[in-house]
mmCIF file of C-alpha atoms in Angstrom:
data_model
loop_
_atom_site.group_PDB
_atom_site.id
_atom_site.type_symbol
_atom_site.label_atom_id
_atom_site.label_comp_id
_atom_site.label_asym_id
_atom_site.label_seq_id
_atom_site.Cartn_x
_atom_site.Cartn_y
_atom_site.Cartn_z
ATOM 1 C CA ILE F 136 -18.348 25.743 -0.797
ATOM 2 C CA VAL F 137 -21.930 27.002 -0.913
ATOM 3 C CA GLN F 138 -22.814 30.520 0.107
ATOM 4 C CA LEU F 139 -26.426 30.044 1.598
ATOM 5 C CA GLU F 140 -26.946 33.223 3.483
ATOM 6 C CA GLY F 141 -25.295 37.001 3.060
ATOM 7 C CA ARG F 142 -22.561 37.644 1.247
ATOM 8 C CA LYS F 143 -18.709 36.784 2.040
ATOM 9 C CA ARG F 144 -15.005 37.315 0.474
ATOM 10 C CA TRP F 145 -13.173 34.421 -0.054
ATOM 11 C CA ARG F 146 -9.636 34.415 -0.847
ATOM 12 C CA LEU F 147 -7.815 31.059 -1.969
ATOM 13 C CA TYR F 148 -3.823 31.015 -2.102
ATOM 14 C CA PRO F 149 -1.347 28.893 -4.075
ATOM 15 C CA PRO F 150 0.485 25.826 -2.242
ATOM 16 C CA ARG F 151 3.501 27.000 -0.352
ATOM 17 C CA ASP F 152 5.458 23.670 -1.034
ATOM 18 C CA GLN F 153 4.708 20.078 -2.132
ATOM 19 C CA SER F 154 3.519 19.320 1.320
ATOM 20 C CA ASP F 155 0.184 21.910 0.511
ATOM 21 C CA ILE F 156 -0.963 20.071 -2.517
ATOM 22 C CA LEU F 157 -3.612 17.354 -1.879
ATOM 23 C CA PRO F 158 -2.452 17.035 1.746
ATOM 24 C CA ARG F 159 -4.083 13.891 3.903
ATOM 25 C CA PHE F 160 -4.626 15.914 7.079
ATOM 26 C CA SER F 161 -5.906 19.605 7.878
ATOM 27 C CA SER F 162 -3.164 22.011 8.446
ATOM 28 C CA GLN F 163 -3.015 24.584 11.819
ATOM 29 C CA ASP F 164 -3.799 27.941 11.180
ATOM 30 C CA ILE F 165 -1.170 29.517 8.949
ATOM 31 C CA ASP F 166 0.117 33.025 10.053
ATOM 32 C CA GLU F 167 -1.225 35.550 7.246
ATOM 33 C CA SER F 168 2.604 36.816 6.868
ATOM 34 C CA ASP F 169 3.547 33.407 5.804
ATOM 35 C CA LEU F 170 0.669 33.522 2.979
ATOM 36 C CA PRO F 171 1.401 34.073 -0.700
ATOM 37 C CA GLU F 172 -0.534 36.278 -2.770
ATOM 38 C CA PRO F 173 -3.936 34.986 -3.012
ATOM 39 C CA MET F 174 -4.799 33.185 -6.781
ATOM 40 C CA LEU F 175 -8.344 34.360 -6.033
ATOM 41 C CA ASP F 176 -10.307 37.046 -4.397
ATOM 42 C CA ALA F 177 -13.697 36.665 -4.704
ATOM 43 C CA VAL F 178 -17.226 37.714 -3.037
ATOM 44 C CA LEU F 179 -19.899 34.762 -2.866
ATOM 45 C CA ASN F 180 -23.507 35.724 -2.827
ATOM 46 C CA PRO F 181 -26.256 33.563 -1.719
ATOM 47 C CA GLY F 182 -26.413 30.704 -4.106
ATOM 48 C CA ASP F 183 -22.842 30.883 -5.098
ATOM 49 C CA LEU F 184 -20.830 27.679 -5.294
ATOM 50 C CA LEU F 185 -16.772 27.779 -4.845
ATOM 51 C CA TYR F 186 -14.784 24.663 -5.700
ATOM 52 C CA ALA F 187 -11.056 24.563 -4.619
ATOM 53 C CA PRO F 188 -8.929 21.011 -4.482
ATOM 54 C CA ARG F 189 -8.664 19.516 -1.327
ATOM 55 C CA GLY F 190 -6.204 21.252 1.331
ATOM 56 C CA THR F 191 -6.022 24.564 -0.703
ATOM 57 C CA ILE F 192 -5.406 27.449 2.011
ATOM 58 C CA HIS F 193 -8.344 29.760 2.288
ATOM 59 C CA GLN F 194 -9.423 32.652 3.872
ATOM 60 C CA ALA F 195 -12.948 33.537 4.438
ATOM 61 C CA VAL F 196 -14.423 36.897 6.012
ATOM 62 C CA ALA F 197 -18.055 38.348 6.153
ATOM 63 C CA LEU F 198 -18.205 41.496 4.566
ATOM 64 C CA PRO F 199 -18.015 44.639 7.295
ATOM 65 C CA ASN F 200 -21.132 46.402 7.925
ATOM 66 C CA GLY F 201 -23.137 43.474 6.032
ATOM 67 C CA ALA F 202 -25.968 40.982 7.204
ATOM 68 C CA ALA F 203 -25.243 37.530 8.667
ATOM 69 C CA SER F 204 -23.053 35.401 6.615
ATOM 70 C CA LEU F 205 -23.627 31.618 6.598
ATOM 71 C CA HIS F 206 -21.790 29.111 4.229
ATOM 72 C CA LEU F 207 -21.692 25.332 3.699
ATOM 73 C CA THR F 208 -18.673 23.375 3.257
ATOM 74 C CA LEU F 209 -18.904 20.082 1.568
ATOM 75 C CA SER F 210 -15.503 17.750 1.703
ATOM 76 C CA SER F 211 -14.721 15.056 -0.149
ATOM 77 C CA GLY F 212 -11.680 12.448 -0.650
ATOM 78 C CA GLN F 213 -10.378 12.630 3.040
ATOM 79 C CA ARG F 214 -8.933 9.575 4.092
ATOM 80 C CA HIS F 215 -9.746 8.102 0.562
ATOM 81 C CA THR F 216 -5.960 8.258 -1.166
ATOM 82 C CA TRP F 217 -3.323 5.756 -2.573
ATOM 83 C CA ALA F 218 -1.427 6.427 0.505
ATOM 84 C CA ASP F 219 -4.420 5.051 2.735
ATOM 85 C CA TYR F 220 -4.758 2.283 0.506
ATOM 86 C CA PHE F 221 -1.411 1.375 0.502
ATOM 87 C CA SER F 222 -1.061 1.646 4.464
ATOM 88 C CA LEU F 223 -3.574 -1.652 4.317
ATOM 89 C CA LEU F 224 -2.191 -3.324 1.407
ATOM 90 C CA VAL F 225 1.592 -3.148 2.501
ATOM 91 C CA PRO F 226 1.176 -4.487 6.319
ATOM 92 C CA ARG F 227 -0.688 -7.798 4.688
ATOM 93 C CA ALA F 228 1.604 -7.921 1.901
ATOM 94 C CA VAL F 229 4.411 -8.388 4.712
ATOM 95 C CA GLN F 230 2.193 -10.890 6.771
ATOM 96 C CA LEU F 231 1.680 -12.907 3.565
ATOM 97 C CA ALA F 232 5.423 -12.823 2.357
ATOM 98 C CA ALA F 233 6.605 -13.832 5.999
ATOM 99 C CA GLU F 234 3.957 -17.094 5.866
ATOM 100 C CA GLU F 235 5.259 -18.060 2.128
ATOM 101 C CA ASP F 236 8.771 -17.109 1.588
ATOM 102 C CA ARG F 237 11.587 -18.027 4.400
ATOM 103 C CA SER F 238 13.551 -15.488 2.940
ATOM 104 C CA PHE F 239 11.336 -12.865 5.103
ATOM 105 C CA ARG F 240 11.988 -14.852 8.103
ATOM 106 C CA GLU F 241 15.703 -15.052 8.157
ATOM 107 C CA SER F 242 17.454 -13.270 10.988
ATOM 108 C CA LEU F 243 18.945 -9.832 10.149
ATOM 109 C CA PRO F 244 22.634 -9.552 10.305
ATOM 110 C CA ILE F 245 24.207 -9.625 13.523
ATOM 111 C CA SER F 246 24.926 -6.207 14.909
ATOM 112 C CA PHE F 247 23.483 -4.541 11.731
ATOM 113 C CA HIS F 248 22.852 -1.682 13.886
ATOM 114 C CA ASP F 249 26.529 -0.937 14.062
ATOM 115 C CA TYR F 250 26.347 0.053 10.254
ATOM 116 C CA MET F 251 22.914 1.224 9.760
ATOM 117 C CA GLY F 252 21.092 4.266 10.883
ATOM 118 C CA VAL F 253 21.149 8.113 10.629
ATOM 119 C CA ILE F 254 24.316 8.283 12.239
ATOM 120 C CA HIS F 255 26.065 5.580 10.371
ATOM 121 C CA ALA F 256 24.559 7.213 6.869
ATOM 122 C CA ASP F 257 27.898 9.200 6.014
ATOM 123 C CA SER F 258 30.156 6.439 7.645
ATOM 124 C CA LYS F 259 32.714 5.375 4.971
ATOM 125 C CA ALA F 260 34.056 2.582 7.497
ATOM 126 C CA SER F 261 30.800 0.695 6.693
ATOM 127 C CA GLY F 262 30.269 1.475 3.325
ATOM 128 C CA GLN F 263 30.239 -2.210 2.122
ATOM 129 C CA ARG F 264 28.378 -3.440 4.919
ATOM 130 C CA ARG F 265 25.852 -1.109 4.011
ATOM 131 C CA GLU F 266 25.866 -1.568 0.581
ATOM 132 C CA ARG F 267 25.287 -5.410 1.230
ATOM 133 C CA PHE F 268 21.942 -4.682 3.609
ATOM 134 C CA LYS F 269 20.681 -2.307 1.451
ATOM 135 C CA ALA F 270 20.994 -4.610 -1.855
ATOM 136 C CA LYS F 271 19.200 -7.378 0.400
ATOM 137 C CA ALA F 272 16.655 -5.070 1.398
ATOM 138 C CA HIS F 273 16.025 -4.113 -2.040
ATOM 139 C CA GLU F 274 15.976 -7.788 -3.331
ATOM 140 C CA LEU F 275 13.130 -8.712 -0.825
ATOM 141 C CA LEU F 276 11.084 -5.364 -1.507
ATOM 142 C CA GLU F 277 11.046 -6.693 -5.099
ATOM 143 C CA ARG F 278 9.626 -10.217 -3.913
ATOM 144 C CA LEU F 279 6.965 -8.429 -1.528
ATOM 145 C CA PHE F 280 5.456 -6.643 -4.036
ATOM 146 C CA GLN F 281 4.734 -9.590 -6.271
ATOM 147 C CA ASP F 282 1.118 -10.669 -7.075
ATOM 148 C CA LYS F 283 0.748 -13.151 -4.848
ATOM 149 C CA PHE F 284 1.591 -10.957 -1.773
ATOM 150 C CA LEU F 285 -0.677 -8.275 -2.878
ATOM 151 C CA ALA F 286 -4.214 -8.602 -1.546
ATOM 152 C CA LEU F 287 -5.570 -5.734 -3.689
ATOM 153 C CA ASP F 288 -9.093 -6.816 -3.165
ATOM 154 C CA ALA F 289 -8.635 -7.378 0.411
ATOM 155 C CA ALA F 290 -7.412 -3.943 1.009
ATOM 156 C CA ALA F 291 -10.225 -2.298 -1.213
ATOM 157 C CA ASP F 292 -12.599 -4.306 0.938
ATOM 158 C CA GLN F 293 -11.329 -3.152 4.271
ATOM 159 C CA MET F 294 -11.399 0.643 2.642
ATOM 160 C CA ALA F 295 -15.080 0.183 1.688
ATOM 161 C CA ARG F 296 -15.867 -1.122 5.257
ATOM 162 C CA ASP F 297 -14.573 1.664 6.762
ATOM 163 C CA PHE F 298 -16.694 4.134 4.433
ATOM 164 C CA ILE F 299 -19.622 2.139 5.209
ATOM 165 C CA HIS F 300 -19.038 2.524 8.783
ATOM 166 C CA GLY F 301 -18.686 6.460 8.469
ATOM 167 C CA ARG F 302 -21.490 7.455 6.159
ATOM 168 C CA VAL F 303 -24.865 8.501 7.076
ATOM 169 C CA PRO F 304 -27.812 6.216 6.666
ATOM 170 C CA PRO F 305 -30.008 6.411 3.660
ATOM 171 C CA LEU F 306 -33.023 8.524 4.024
ATOM 172 C CA GLU F 307 -35.215 5.672 3.637
ATOM 173 C CA ALA F 308 -33.569 3.519 6.177
ATOM 174 C CA GLU F 309 -34.351 6.149 8.836
ATOM 175 C CA LYS F 310 -38.061 6.067 7.958
ATOM 176 C CA ASP F 311 -38.062 2.393 7.965
ATOM 177 C CA ALA F 312 -36.375 2.121 11.469
ATOM 178 C CA GLU F 313 -38.991 4.141 12.802
ATOM 179 C CA ALA F 314 -41.594 1.741 11.981
ATOM 180 C CA ALA F 315 -39.854 -1.468 12.062
ATOM 181 C CA GLY F 316 -39.476 -3.622 15.217
ATOM 182 C CA LYS F 317 -36.176 -4.949 16.773
ATOM 183 C CA GLU F 318 -37.852 -7.839 18.006
ATOM 184 C CA GLY F 319 -36.314 -11.149 19.776
ATOM 185 C CA VAL F 320 -34.334 -14.029 18.663
ATOM 186 C CA GLU F 321 -35.923 -16.785 17.073
ATOM 187 C CA GLY F 322 -34.267 -18.560 14.203
ATOM 188 C CA GLN F 323 -30.420 -18.978 13.471
ATOM 189 C CA LEU F 324 -28.266 -19.595 10.342
ATOM 190 C CA GLY F 325 -24.883 -20.390 9.977
ATOM 191 C CA GLY F 326 -23.951 -21.874 13.417
ATOM 192 C CA ALA F 327 -22.959 -20.134 16.557
ATOM 193 C CA GLU F 328 -20.241 -17.964 14.829
ATOM 194 C CA SER F 329 -22.915 -16.725 12.238
ATOM 195 C CA ALA F 330 -25.762 -15.787 14.979
ATOM 196 C CA VAL F 331 -27.976 -13.812 12.846
ATOM 197 C CA VAL F 332 -31.684 -13.946 14.384
ATOM 198 C CA VAL F 333 -35.054 -13.311 13.282
ATOM 199 C CA SER F 334 -38.299 -13.028 15.343
ATOM 200 C CA SER F 335 -40.903 -15.482 14.173
ATOM 201 C CA SER F 336 -43.203 -13.158 16.291
ATOM 202 C CA SER F 337 -42.710 -10.148 14.202
ATOM 203 C CA PRO F 338 -45.665 -8.541 12.760
ATOM 204 C CA LYS F 339 -43.629 -7.545 9.700
ATOM 205 C CA GLU F 340 -42.185 -10.836 9.167
ATOM 206 C CA LEU F 341 -41.824 -11.637 5.494
ATOM 207 C CA SER F 342 -42.883 -14.483 3.405
ATOM 208 C CA ARG F 343 -41.224 -16.629 0.277
ATOM 209 C CA THR F 344 -43.808 -15.001 -2.019
ATOM 210 C CA MET F 345 -42.419 -11.325 -1.229
ATOM 211 C CA GLN F 346 -39.646 -9.777 -3.202
ATOM 212 C CA ILE F 347 -36.754 -7.849 -1.622
ATOM 213 C CA CYS F 348 -34.321 -4.823 -2.872
ATOM 214 C CA LEU F 349 -31.745 -2.916 -1.182
ATOM 215 C CA VAL F 350 -32.826 0.419 0.573
ATOM 216 C CA ALA F 351 -30.108 2.349 -1.368
ATOM 217 C CA GLN F 352 -27.336 1.725 -3.472
ATOM 218 C CA GLY F 353 -24.153 1.459 -1.781
ATOM 219 C CA CYS F 354 -25.721 0.805 1.847
ATOM 220 C CA ALA F 355 -24.273 -2.523 2.298
ATOM 221 C CA ARG F 356 -20.736 -4.484 1.452
ATOM 222 C CA LEU F 357 -20.371 -7.977 1.484
ATOM 223 C CA ILE F 358 -16.925 -9.234 2.542
ATOM 224 C CA MET F 359 -15.682 -12.923 2.834
ATOM 225 C CA GLU F 360 -13.666 -13.229 6.048
ATOM 226 C CA GLU F 361 -12.635 -17.094 6.980
ATOM 227 C CA GLU F 362 -15.338 -19.039 6.584
ATOM 228 C CA ALA F 363 -17.965 -16.195 6.826
ATOM 229 C CA ALA F 364 -20.063 -14.062 4.582
ATOM 230 C CA VAL F 365 -20.139 -10.936 6.590
ATOM 231 C CA LEU F 366 -22.376 -7.925 5.358
ATOM 232 C CA TYR F 367 -21.487 -4.380 6.834
ATOM 233 C CA TYR F 368 -24.124 -1.859 6.393
ATOM 234 C CA CYS F 369 -24.884 1.700 6.953
ATOM 235 C CA THR F 370 -28.668 1.943 7.594
ATOM 236 C CA ARG F 371 -28.197 1.834 11.261
ATOM 237 C CA ASN F 372 -25.559 4.547 11.483
ATOM 238 C CA SER F 373 -25.922 7.914 13.503
ATOM 239 C CA LYS F 374 -25.579 11.064 11.731
ATOM 240 C CA VAL F 375 -22.924 11.660 13.845
ATOM 241 C CA PHE F 376 -19.537 10.618 12.393
ATOM 242 C CA LYS F 377 -18.846 7.082 13.766
ATOM 243 C CA GLU F 378 -20.878 7.814 16.834
ATOM 244 C CA ARG F 379 -21.949 4.159 16.679
ATOM 245 C CA GLU F 380 -20.085 0.774 16.756
ATOM 246 C CA GLU F 381 -19.932 -0.715 13.144
ATOM 247 C CA GLN F 382 -23.088 -2.918 11.938
ATOM 248 C CA TYR F 383 -22.690 -5.901 10.465
ATOM 249 C CA LEU F 384 -24.375 -9.194 9.819
ATOM 250 C CA PRO F 385 -22.347 -12.273 9.824
ATOM 251 C CA PHE F 386 -23.583 -15.183 7.568
ATOM 252 C CA ALA F 387 -22.600 -18.897 6.716
ATOM 253 C CA ASP F 388 -20.109 -18.700 3.560
ATOM 254 C CA HIS F 389 -22.670 -20.292 1.339
ATOM 255 C CA CYS F 390 -24.976 -17.591 1.582
ATOM 256 C CA ALA F 391 -22.646 -15.491 -0.491
ATOM 257 C CA PRO F 392 -24.363 -16.103 -3.767
ATOM 258 C CA ALA F 393 -27.547 -14.960 -2.450
ATOM 259 C CA LEU F 394 -26.372 -11.772 -0.756
ATOM 260 C CA GLU F 395 -24.227 -10.830 -4.048
ATOM 261 C CA ARG F 396 -27.393 -11.410 -6.365
ATOM 262 C CA LEU F 397 -29.375 -9.036 -3.775
ATOM 263 C CA ILE F 398 -26.374 -6.156 -3.752
ATOM 264 C CA GLU F 399 -26.139 -6.599 -7.874
ATOM 265 C CA ALA F 400 -29.937 -6.335 -8.564
ATOM 266 C CA PHE F 401 -30.262 -3.012 -7.063
ATOM 267 C CA PRO F 402 -32.691 -1.060 -7.647
ATOM 268 C CA ARG F 403 -34.584 -4.505 -8.905
ATOM 269 C CA TYR F 404 -36.367 -6.598 -6.623
ATOM 270 C CA VAL F 405 -35.319 -10.187 -6.235
ATOM 271 C CA PRO F 406 -38.077 -12.812 -5.153
ATOM 272 C CA ILE F 407 -37.224 -14.339 -1.596
ATOM 273 C CA GLY F 408 -37.794 -17.993 -3.065
ATOM 274 C CA ASP F 409 -35.216 -17.206 -6.127
ATOM 275 C CA LEU F 410 -32.225 -16.417 -3.254
ATOM 276 C CA GLU F 411 -30.029 -19.511 -4.807
ATOM 277 C CA GLY F 412 -28.223 -21.804 -3.052
ATOM 278 C CA LEU F 413 -30.454 -21.650 0.261
ATOM 279 C CA THR F 414 -33.347 -23.778 1.717
ATOM 280 C CA LYS F 415 -36.540 -22.818 1.924
ATOM 281 C CA GLU F 416 -36.065 -21.626 5.784
ATOM 282 C CA GLU F 417 -32.579 -20.123 4.807
ATOM 283 C CA GLN F 418 -34.241 -18.036 2.037
ATOM 284 C CA LEU F 419 -36.783 -16.732 5.000
ATOM 285 C CA VAL F 420 -33.843 -16.022 7.599
ATOM 286 C CA VAL F 421 -31.730 -14.260 5.470
ATOM 287 C CA ALA F 422 -34.488 -11.963 4.388
ATOM 288 C CA ASN F 423 -36.106 -11.203 7.792
ATOM 289 C CA VAL F 424 -32.529 -10.326 9.226
ATOM 290 C CA LEU F 425 -31.673 -8.081 6.285
ATOM 291 C CA TYR F 426 -35.355 -6.617 6.787
ATOM 292 C CA GLN F 427 -35.291 -5.919 10.227
ATOM 293 C CA ALA F 428 -31.630 -4.482 10.163
ATOM 294 C CA GLY F 429 -33.375 -2.115 7.700
ATOM 295 C CA VAL F 430 -30.996 -3.263 4.557
ATOM 296 C CA VAL F 431 -33.837 -4.168 2.443
ATOM 297 C CA ILE F 432 -37.561 -2.924 1.815
ATOM 298 C CA ALA F 433 -40.069 -5.424 0.753
ATOM 299 C CA LYS F 434 -42.967 -5.894 -1.521
ATOM 300 C CA ASN F 435 -45.659 -8.593 -2.339
ATOM 301 C CA GLY F 436 -44.795 -10.548 -5.207
#
């Protein structure tokens, strides 16, 4: 919290229970009578900075008879927890396990709902059947969490992809977008599934003697999807959270090494003619597509 103008009294409260510690979602307003004694009661002046862990219960009040008060809240870590990661990892693990291990495809016991469920939790009559069911479930869960079913990198890619979609565009990309053209469709790379295009008539078309560099660190994420190398980028994002559709460029999979080199080279420039694994024509197409999307900046070699 940054106090910009005026003064404001801030009170921070300790968690009431475990659910108040690092919550994943914002809480509803809390009645003041339900709050414990504050652990901090302080007045912020212009230029003061106050940090509180995510989810800390807080209360802010402008001082009476004082000037107008304005503060800025900067929040981080939202939807960026282990729980969010596992919510992507575990469903994929179940899918992979079901494909490779017949045990996960076996039918559930007949009429298992006659002894499983909350109403049967304290039933002594179905005790043995419940124990056998729980033992089988635990056995499968142990198999589920083998490395071969845990697509750790794929889950990380999906979180990175969502982050790219929601982040604001780099300042450099905003300036470049005003000057860059969004021209027609001439030239294609990778077939119908990878219809990335570039206009040969664009006045800002690049040449193989030029060099390119990412417009900003972290502005793009390369993800392999089936037989395509898909580059997700934020340079055309709106400043309003996810106001626009996700921006991405699908390339043929053999373009991946060239794209990886470009990402890893930041902040250094890479000569277009040095994009490995591509023909001379493909080097130009890839460079121009990235340039027109505002993903890279260019200079003469």
